[in-house]
Amino acid sequence: MVKVQVKWQGKKYPVDVDTAQPGEVFKMQLYSLTNVSPDRQKILVKGGQLKDDTDMSTIGLKENAVLMMMGTVGELPKAPETQTKFIEDMSENEVAQALAIPAGLVNLGNTCYMNATLQCLKAVPELKQALDKFKSSSSSGGGSQTSVQNKVASSLKALFDQLNESGEGVPPMVFLHMLRQMSPKFGEMDPRGGGYRQQDAEECWNEILTSLDQTLGSSGNDEQSVVEKYMSGTMVTTWKSDDASDESPTVNQEKFRKLDCHIDSSVNYVSQGIHKGLEQVIEKRSETLGRNADFKVVSRIARLPKYLTVAYNRFFWKASESVEAKIVKSVKFPLDLDVSEFCTPELQAKMRPAKQYLRELEDKKALERKMAKRAKLDKDNDEGSANNKNVTEDAEMKSEDAKPFELDAELKADVGCNP
């Protein structure tokens, strides 16, 4: 350590200089004494002006030497407009909002089916926007179905607002009351247990979407409701019998809101279950043969919605005991579900450029991950560096292949579809 005096604006400041440190450290010491930021400091030493990377042991500092510093104090940092609040001083609600922790729903007695449905609906931002614009109509009678559906939409809007503002579990009592008014089935009591019966989440999903489709569709200026636009697709179904080869195939087109995943002992993945639901053999009367015949029924998606619902068909009628039994079987599902194989050839052709672009991006990411892993393992190995170079070149070539594409004009114009 060398003790020196630094003169600035008529005052002298004693400073202990560690000559083993660069000039930047010395400037920071002066900053703490004078409030002159290092980039504004001009310090004259032997050989010229002190720089950040100057080796302090080479400038010949002597004990009690006087150094001159020039520079002005810059504008002091302004205090934050909003006072900083530490997490220890926050309430539970404030912590949940600050950390973006989603609030849960309280189980009101076998209402897990409804709570799961509501959490799924809350994940659709377009639905939340439509509910924010919704204004309940008072023209319908208080007990009419339309009036009850309006109340369901209003209570759902209020419930979503509560979930956004609360950091604790929210009891959906008002919405549950309105749901049971609209669909009394969900208010049935269990004769064995005395409480409310367990219900199916798929049935709850269908009832709520049907109600919102009618309510939100009639309240806005759009020709389509948010449910039809973003959560409904179009299915093309072809009926063909091998027994009646002279009979022309029957082709039907209809709207759908969900894909059924049929589960049996052979189904281990969700795509297998969807395939079983879209390709079936059904017996019906053939007008050509004049009798019943087996028809192969093949369904394909002609319009894919932005939000696609897949329902696991876990219940079947057990005739021997006259009860509805549940299929308890693990069915795996991917985080990214590719349903292009279930689309019509026309829709597949429209989506192909986007699918190819995404595949190339994923290949590029895979190469970059491989490159990073190899660089980490072989960073001190010459051979590893050569291999890393080859991977880098492959990644750059792949990056050049992933060129922007032009989305199909029809898909671009179809707001709410999934290209």
PDB file of N, CA and C in Angstrom, residues 290-345:
ATOM      1  N   GLY A 290     -79.909 -53.168 -49.462  1.00  0.00           N
ATOM      2  CA  GLY A 290     -81.194 -53.410 -48.830  1.00  0.00           C
ATOM      3  C   GLY A 290     -81.078 -54.109 -47.497  1.00  0.00           C
ATOM      4  N   ARG A 291     -79.941 -54.024 -46.877  1.00  0.00           N
ATOM      5  CA  ARG A 291     -79.709 -54.650 -45.570  1.00  0.00           C
ATOM      6  C   ARG A 291     -78.601 -53.890 -44.836  1.00  0.00           C
ATOM      7  N   ASN A 292     -78.384 -54.284 -43.597  1.00  0.00           N
ATOM      8  CA  ASN A 292     -77.307 -53.676 -42.822  1.00  0.00           C
ATOM      9  C   ASN A 292     -75.946 -54.165 -43.328  1.00  0.00           C
ATOM     10  N   ALA A 293     -74.979 -53.262 -43.304  1.00  0.00           N
ATOM     11  CA  ALA A 293     -73.622 -53.595 -43.732  1.00  0.00           C
ATOM     12  C   ALA A 293     -72.633 -52.811 -42.896  1.00  0.00           C
ATOM     13  N   ASP A 294     -71.392 -53.305 -42.868  1.00  0.00           N
ATOM     14  CA  ASP A 294     -70.322 -52.603 -42.145  1.00  0.00           C
ATOM     15  C   ASP A 294     -69.774 -51.471 -43.010  1.00  0.00           C
ATOM     16  N   PHE A 295     -69.738 -50.276 -42.436  1.00  0.00           N
ATOM     17  CA  PHE A 295     -69.197 -49.105 -43.123  1.00  0.00           C
ATOM     18  C   PHE A 295     -67.938 -48.640 -42.397  1.00  0.00           C
ATOM     19  N   LYS A 296     -66.913 -48.378 -43.172  1.00  0.00           N
ATOM     20  CA  LYS A 296     -65.701 -47.788 -42.607  1.00  0.00           C
ATOM     21  C   LYS A 296     -65.887 -46.278 -42.574  1.00  0.00           C
ATOM     22  N   VAL A 297     -65.794 -45.715 -41.382  1.00  0.00           N
ATOM     23  CA  VAL A 297     -66.018 -44.288 -41.182  1.00  0.00           C
ATOM     24  C   VAL A 297     -64.670 -43.626 -40.889  1.00  0.00           C
ATOM     25  N   VAL A 298     -64.240 -42.767 -41.785  1.00  0.00           N
ATOM     26  CA  VAL A 298     -62.946 -42.076 -41.647  1.00  0.00           C
ATOM     27  C   VAL A 298     -63.202 -40.581 -41.542  1.00  0.00           C
ATOM     28  N   SER A 299     -62.728 -39.976 -40.471  1.00  0.00           N
ATOM     29  CA  SER A 299     -62.895 -38.533 -40.252  1.00  0.00           C
ATOM     30  C   SER A 299     -61.537 -37.841 -40.324  1.00  0.00           C
ATOM     31  N   ARG A 300     -61.514 -36.683 -40.945  1.00  0.00           N
ATOM     32  CA  ARG A 300     -60.302 -35.891 -41.050  1.00  0.00           C
ATOM     33  C   ARG A 300     -60.629 -34.418 -40.799  1.00  0.00           C
ATOM     34  N   ILE A 301     -59.649 -33.721 -40.192  1.00  0.00           N
ATOM     35  CA  ILE A 301     -59.845 -32.320 -39.813  1.00  0.00           C
ATOM     36  C   ILE A 301     -59.626 -31.424 -41.030  1.00  0.00           C
ATOM     37  N   ALA A 302     -60.638 -30.600 -41.343  1.00  0.00           N
ATOM     38  CA  ALA A 302     -60.530 -29.655 -42.458  1.00  0.00           C
ATOM     39  C   ALA A 302     -60.191 -28.249 -41.958  1.00  0.00           C
ATOM     40  N   ARG A 303     -60.532 -27.959 -40.713  1.00  0.00           N
ATOM     41  CA  ARG A 303     -60.130 -26.694 -40.078  1.00  0.00           C
ATOM     42  C   ARG A 303     -59.671 -27.010 -38.671  1.00  0.00           C
ATOM     43  N   LEU A 304     -58.436 -26.633 -38.356  1.00  0.00           N
ATOM     44  CA  LEU A 304     -57.841 -26.907 -37.050  1.00  0.00           C
ATOM     45  C   LEU A 304     -57.919 -25.646 -36.195  1.00  0.00           C
ATOM     46  N   PRO A 305     -58.614 -25.694 -35.044  1.00  0.00           N
ATOM     47  CA  PRO A 305     -58.735 -24.483 -34.213  1.00  0.00           C
ATOM     48  C   PRO A 305     -57.443 -24.165 -33.472  1.00  0.00           C
ATOM     49  N   LYS A 306     -57.320 -22.939 -33.045  1.00  0.00           N
ATOM     50  CA  LYS A 306     -56.135 -22.513 -32.299  1.00  0.00           C
ATOM     51  C   LYS A 306     -56.014 -23.281 -30.991  1.00  0.00           C
ATOM     52  N   TYR A 307     -57.145 -23.550 -30.339  1.00  0.00           N
ATOM     53  CA  TYR A 307     -57.157 -24.298 -29.078  1.00  0.00           C
ATOM     54  C   TYR A 307     -57.918 -25.593 -29.308  1.00  0.00           C
ATOM     55  N   LEU A 308     -57.200 -26.701 -29.340  1.00  0.00           N
ATOM     56  CA  LEU A 308     -57.793 -28.004 -29.636  1.00  0.00           C
ATOM     57  C   LEU A 308     -57.955 -28.798 -28.343  1.00  0.00           C
ATOM     58  N   THR A 309     -59.170 -29.266 -28.086  1.00  0.00           N
ATOM     59  CA  THR A 309     -59.463 -30.053 -26.893  1.00  0.00           C
ATOM     60  C   THR A 309     -59.420 -31.536 -27.239  1.00  0.00           C
ATOM     61  N   VAL A 310     -58.709 -32.307 -26.424  1.00  0.00           N
ATOM     62  CA  VAL A 310     -58.663 -33.767 -26.565  1.00  0.00           C
ATOM     63  C   VAL A 310     -59.245 -34.369 -25.298  1.00  0.00           C
ATOM     64  N   ALA A 311     -60.317 -35.164 -25.458  1.00  0.00           N
ATOM     65  CA  ALA A 311     -61.005 -35.761 -24.313  1.00  0.00           C
ATOM     66  C   ALA A 311     -60.671 -37.246 -24.231  1.00  0.00           C
ATOM     67  N   TYR A 312     -60.181 -37.681 -23.067  1.00  0.00           N
ATOM     68  CA  TYR A 312     -59.912 -39.099 -22.843  1.00  0.00           C
ATOM     69  C   TYR A 312     -61.244 -39.814 -22.540  1.00  0.00           C
ATOM     70  N   ASN A 313     -61.631 -40.783 -23.361  1.00  0.00           N
ATOM     71  CA  ASN A 313     -62.849 -41.563 -23.115  1.00  0.00           C
ATOM     72  C   ASN A 313     -62.525 -42.716 -22.174  1.00  0.00           C
ATOM     73  N   ARG A 314     -62.640 -42.450 -20.893  1.00  0.00           N
ATOM     74  CA  ARG A 314     -62.251 -43.438 -19.886  1.00  0.00           C
ATOM     75  C   ARG A 314     -63.439 -44.232 -19.340  1.00  0.00           C
ATOM     76  N   PHE A 315     -64.662 -43.870 -19.701  1.00  0.00           N
ATOM     77  CA  PHE A 315     -65.826 -44.538 -19.131  1.00  0.00           C
ATOM     78  C   PHE A 315     -66.500 -45.433 -20.166  1.00  0.00           C
ATOM     79  N   PHE A 316     -66.993 -46.593 -19.723  1.00  0.00           N
ATOM     80  CA  PHE A 316     -67.744 -47.497 -20.591  1.00  0.00           C
ATOM     81  C   PHE A 316     -68.832 -48.181 -19.764  1.00  0.00           C
ATOM     82  N   TRP A 317     -69.829 -48.665 -20.470  1.00  0.00           N
ATOM     83  CA  TRP A 317     -70.954 -49.311 -19.790  1.00  0.00           C
ATOM     84  C   TRP A 317     -70.640 -50.779 -19.542  1.00  0.00           C
ATOM     85  N   LYS A 318     -70.615 -51.150 -18.264  1.00  0.00           N
ATOM     86  CA  LYS A 318     -70.338 -52.524 -17.869  1.00  0.00           C
ATOM     87  C   LYS A 318     -71.666 -53.241 -17.705  1.00  0.00           C
ATOM     88  N   ALA A 319     -72.057 -53.977 -18.759  1.00  0.00           N
ATOM     89  CA  ALA A 319     -73.393 -54.577 -18.792  1.00  0.00           C
ATOM     90  C   ALA A 319     -73.595 -55.596 -17.692  1.00  0.00           C
ATOM     91  N   SER A 320     -72.537 -56.339 -17.335  1.00  0.00           N
ATOM     92  CA  SER A 320     -72.686 -57.400 -16.329  1.00  0.00           C
ATOM     93  C   SER A 320     -73.121 -56.859 -14.974  1.00  0.00           C
ATOM     94  N   GLU A 321     -72.709 -55.625 -14.658  1.00  0.00           N
ATOM     95  CA  GLU A 321     -73.072 -55.031 -13.372  1.00  0.00           C
ATOM     96  C   GLU A 321     -74.002 -53.834 -13.526  1.00  0.00           C
ATOM     97  N   SER A 322     -74.320 -53.492 -14.802  1.00  0.00           N
ATOM     98  CA  SER A 322     -75.226 -52.364 -15.091  1.00  0.00           C
ATOM     99  C   SER A 322     -74.726 -51.070 -14.458  1.00  0.00           C
ATOM    100  N   VAL A 323     -73.429 -50.829 -14.603  1.00  0.00           N
ATOM    101  CA  VAL A 323     -72.838 -49.609 -14.065  1.00  0.00           C
ATOM    102  C   VAL A 323     -71.886 -49.020 -15.103  1.00  0.00           C
ATOM    103  N   GLU A 324     -71.607 -47.730 -14.948  1.00  0.00           N
ATOM    104  CA  GLU A 324     -70.625 -47.073 -15.802  1.00  0.00           C
ATOM    105  C   GLU A 324     -69.259 -47.205 -15.133  1.00  0.00           C
ATOM    106  N   ALA A 325     -68.350 -47.927 -15.771  1.00  0.00           N
ATOM    107  CA  ALA A 325     -67.034 -48.202 -15.182  1.00  0.00           C
ATOM    108  C   ALA A 325     -65.984 -47.297 -15.800  1.00  0.00           C
ATOM    109  N   LYS A 326     -64.916 -47.086 -15.055  1.00  0.00           N
ATOM    110  CA  LYS A 326     -63.822 -46.215 -15.499  1.00  0.00           C
ATOM    111  C   LYS A 326     -62.616 -47.050 -15.890  1.00  0.00           C
ATOM    112  N   ILE A 327     -61.990 -46.690 -17.025  1.00  0.00           N
ATOM    113  CA  ILE A 327     -60.779 -47.358 -17.490  1.00  0.00           C
ATOM    114  C   ILE A 327     -59.576 -46.676 -16.839  1.00  0.00           C
ATOM    115  N   VAL A 328     -58.907 -47.388 -15.959  1.00  0.00           N
ATOM    116  CA  VAL A 328     -57.738 -46.845 -15.260  1.00  0.00           C
ATOM    117  C   VAL A 328     -56.492 -47.331 -16.001  1.00  0.00           C
ATOM    118  N   LYS A 329     -55.988 -46.516 -16.907  1.00  0.00           N
ATOM    119  CA  LYS A 329     -54.823 -46.891 -17.716  1.00  0.00           C
ATOM    120  C   LYS A 329     -54.018 -45.643 -18.028  1.00  0.00           C
ATOM    121  N   SER A 330     -52.709 -45.750 -17.928  1.00  0.00           N
ATOM    122  CA  SER A 330     -51.841 -44.611 -18.229  1.00  0.00           C
ATOM    123  C   SER A 330     -51.735 -44.434 -19.740  1.00  0.00           C
ATOM    124  N   VAL A 331     -52.062 -43.235 -20.222  1.00  0.00           N
ATOM    125  CA  VAL A 331     -51.940 -42.897 -21.641  1.00  0.00           C
ATOM    126  C   VAL A 331     -51.016 -41.693 -21.742  1.00  0.00           C
ATOM    127  N   LYS A 332     -49.873 -41.881 -22.371  1.00  0.00           N
ATOM    128  CA  LYS A 332     -48.867 -40.819 -22.451  1.00  0.00           C
ATOM    129  C   LYS A 332     -49.235 -39.787 -23.513  1.00  0.00           C
ATOM    130  N   PHE A 333     -48.833 -38.555 -23.253  1.00  0.00           N
ATOM    131  CA  PHE A 333     -49.076 -37.485 -24.223  1.00  0.00           C
ATOM    132  C   PHE A 333     -47.845 -36.594 -24.300  1.00  0.00           C
ATOM    133  N   PRO A 334     -47.520 -36.071 -25.496  1.00  0.00           N
ATOM    134  CA  PRO A 334     -46.358 -35.188 -25.641  1.00  0.00           C
ATOM    135  C   PRO A 334     -46.728 -33.749 -25.308  1.00  0.00           C
ATOM    136  N   LEU A 335     -45.733 -32.943 -24.991  1.00  0.00           N
ATOM    137  CA  LEU A 335     -45.986 -31.520 -24.762  1.00  0.00           C
ATOM    138  C   LEU A 335     -46.339 -30.816 -26.067  1.00  0.00           C
ATOM    139  N   ASP A 336     -45.808 -31.303 -27.188  1.00  0.00           N
ATOM    140  CA  ASP A 336     -46.151 -30.776 -28.515  1.00  0.00           C
ATOM    141  C   ASP A 336     -46.825 -31.894 -29.299  1.00  0.00           C
ATOM    142  N   LEU A 337     -48.120 -31.736 -29.533  1.00  0.00           N
ATOM    143  CA  LEU A 337     -48.899 -32.770 -30.218  1.00  0.00           C
ATOM    144  C   LEU A 337     -49.061 -32.400 -31.684  1.00  0.00           C
ATOM    145  N   ASP A 338     -48.533 -33.238 -32.566  1.00  0.00           N
ATOM    146  CA  ASP A 338     -48.643 -33.028 -34.010  1.00  0.00           C
ATOM    147  C   ASP A 338     -49.866 -33.796 -34.517  1.00  0.00           C
ATOM    148  N   VAL A 339     -50.902 -33.071 -34.949  1.00  0.00           N
ATOM    149  CA  VAL A 339     -52.132 -33.717 -35.430  1.00  0.00           C
ATOM    150  C   VAL A 339     -52.271 -33.599 -36.944  1.00  0.00           C
ATOM    151  N   SER A 340     -51.183 -33.244 -37.620  1.00  0.00           N
ATOM    152  CA  SER A 340     -51.272 -33.076 -39.073  1.00  0.00           C
ATOM    153  C   SER A 340     -51.682 -34.369 -39.769  1.00  0.00           C
ATOM    154  N   GLU A 341     -51.328 -35.531 -39.189  1.00  0.00           N
ATOM    155  CA  GLU A 341     -51.711 -36.798 -39.817  1.00  0.00           C
ATOM    156  C   GLU A 341     -53.226 -37.009 -39.785  1.00  0.00           C
ATOM    157  N   PHE A 342     -53.929 -36.282 -38.931  1.00  0.00           N
ATOM    158  CA  PHE A 342     -55.375 -36.423 -38.824  1.00  0.00           C
ATOM    159  C   PHE A 342     -56.121 -35.354 -39.641  1.00  0.00           C
ATOM    160  N   CYS A 343     -55.379 -34.586 -40.431  1.00  0.00           N
ATOM    161  CA  CYS A 343     -55.984 -33.518 -41.237  1.00  0.00           C
ATOM    162  C   CYS A 343     -56.227 -34.003 -42.666  1.00  0.00           C
ATOM    163  N   THR A 344     -57.089 -33.299 -43.376  1.00  0.00           N
ATOM    164  CA  THR A 344     -57.346 -33.621 -44.774  1.00  0.00           C
ATOM    165  C   THR A 344     -56.094 -33.343 -45.601  1.00  0.00           C
ATOM    166  N   PRO A 345     -55.943 -33.996 -46.747  1.00  0.00           N
ATOM    167  CA  PRO A 345     -54.773 -33.719 -47.591  1.00  0.00           C
ATOM    168  C   PRO A 345     -54.662 -32.254 -47.983  1.00  0.00           C
TER     169      PRO A 345
END
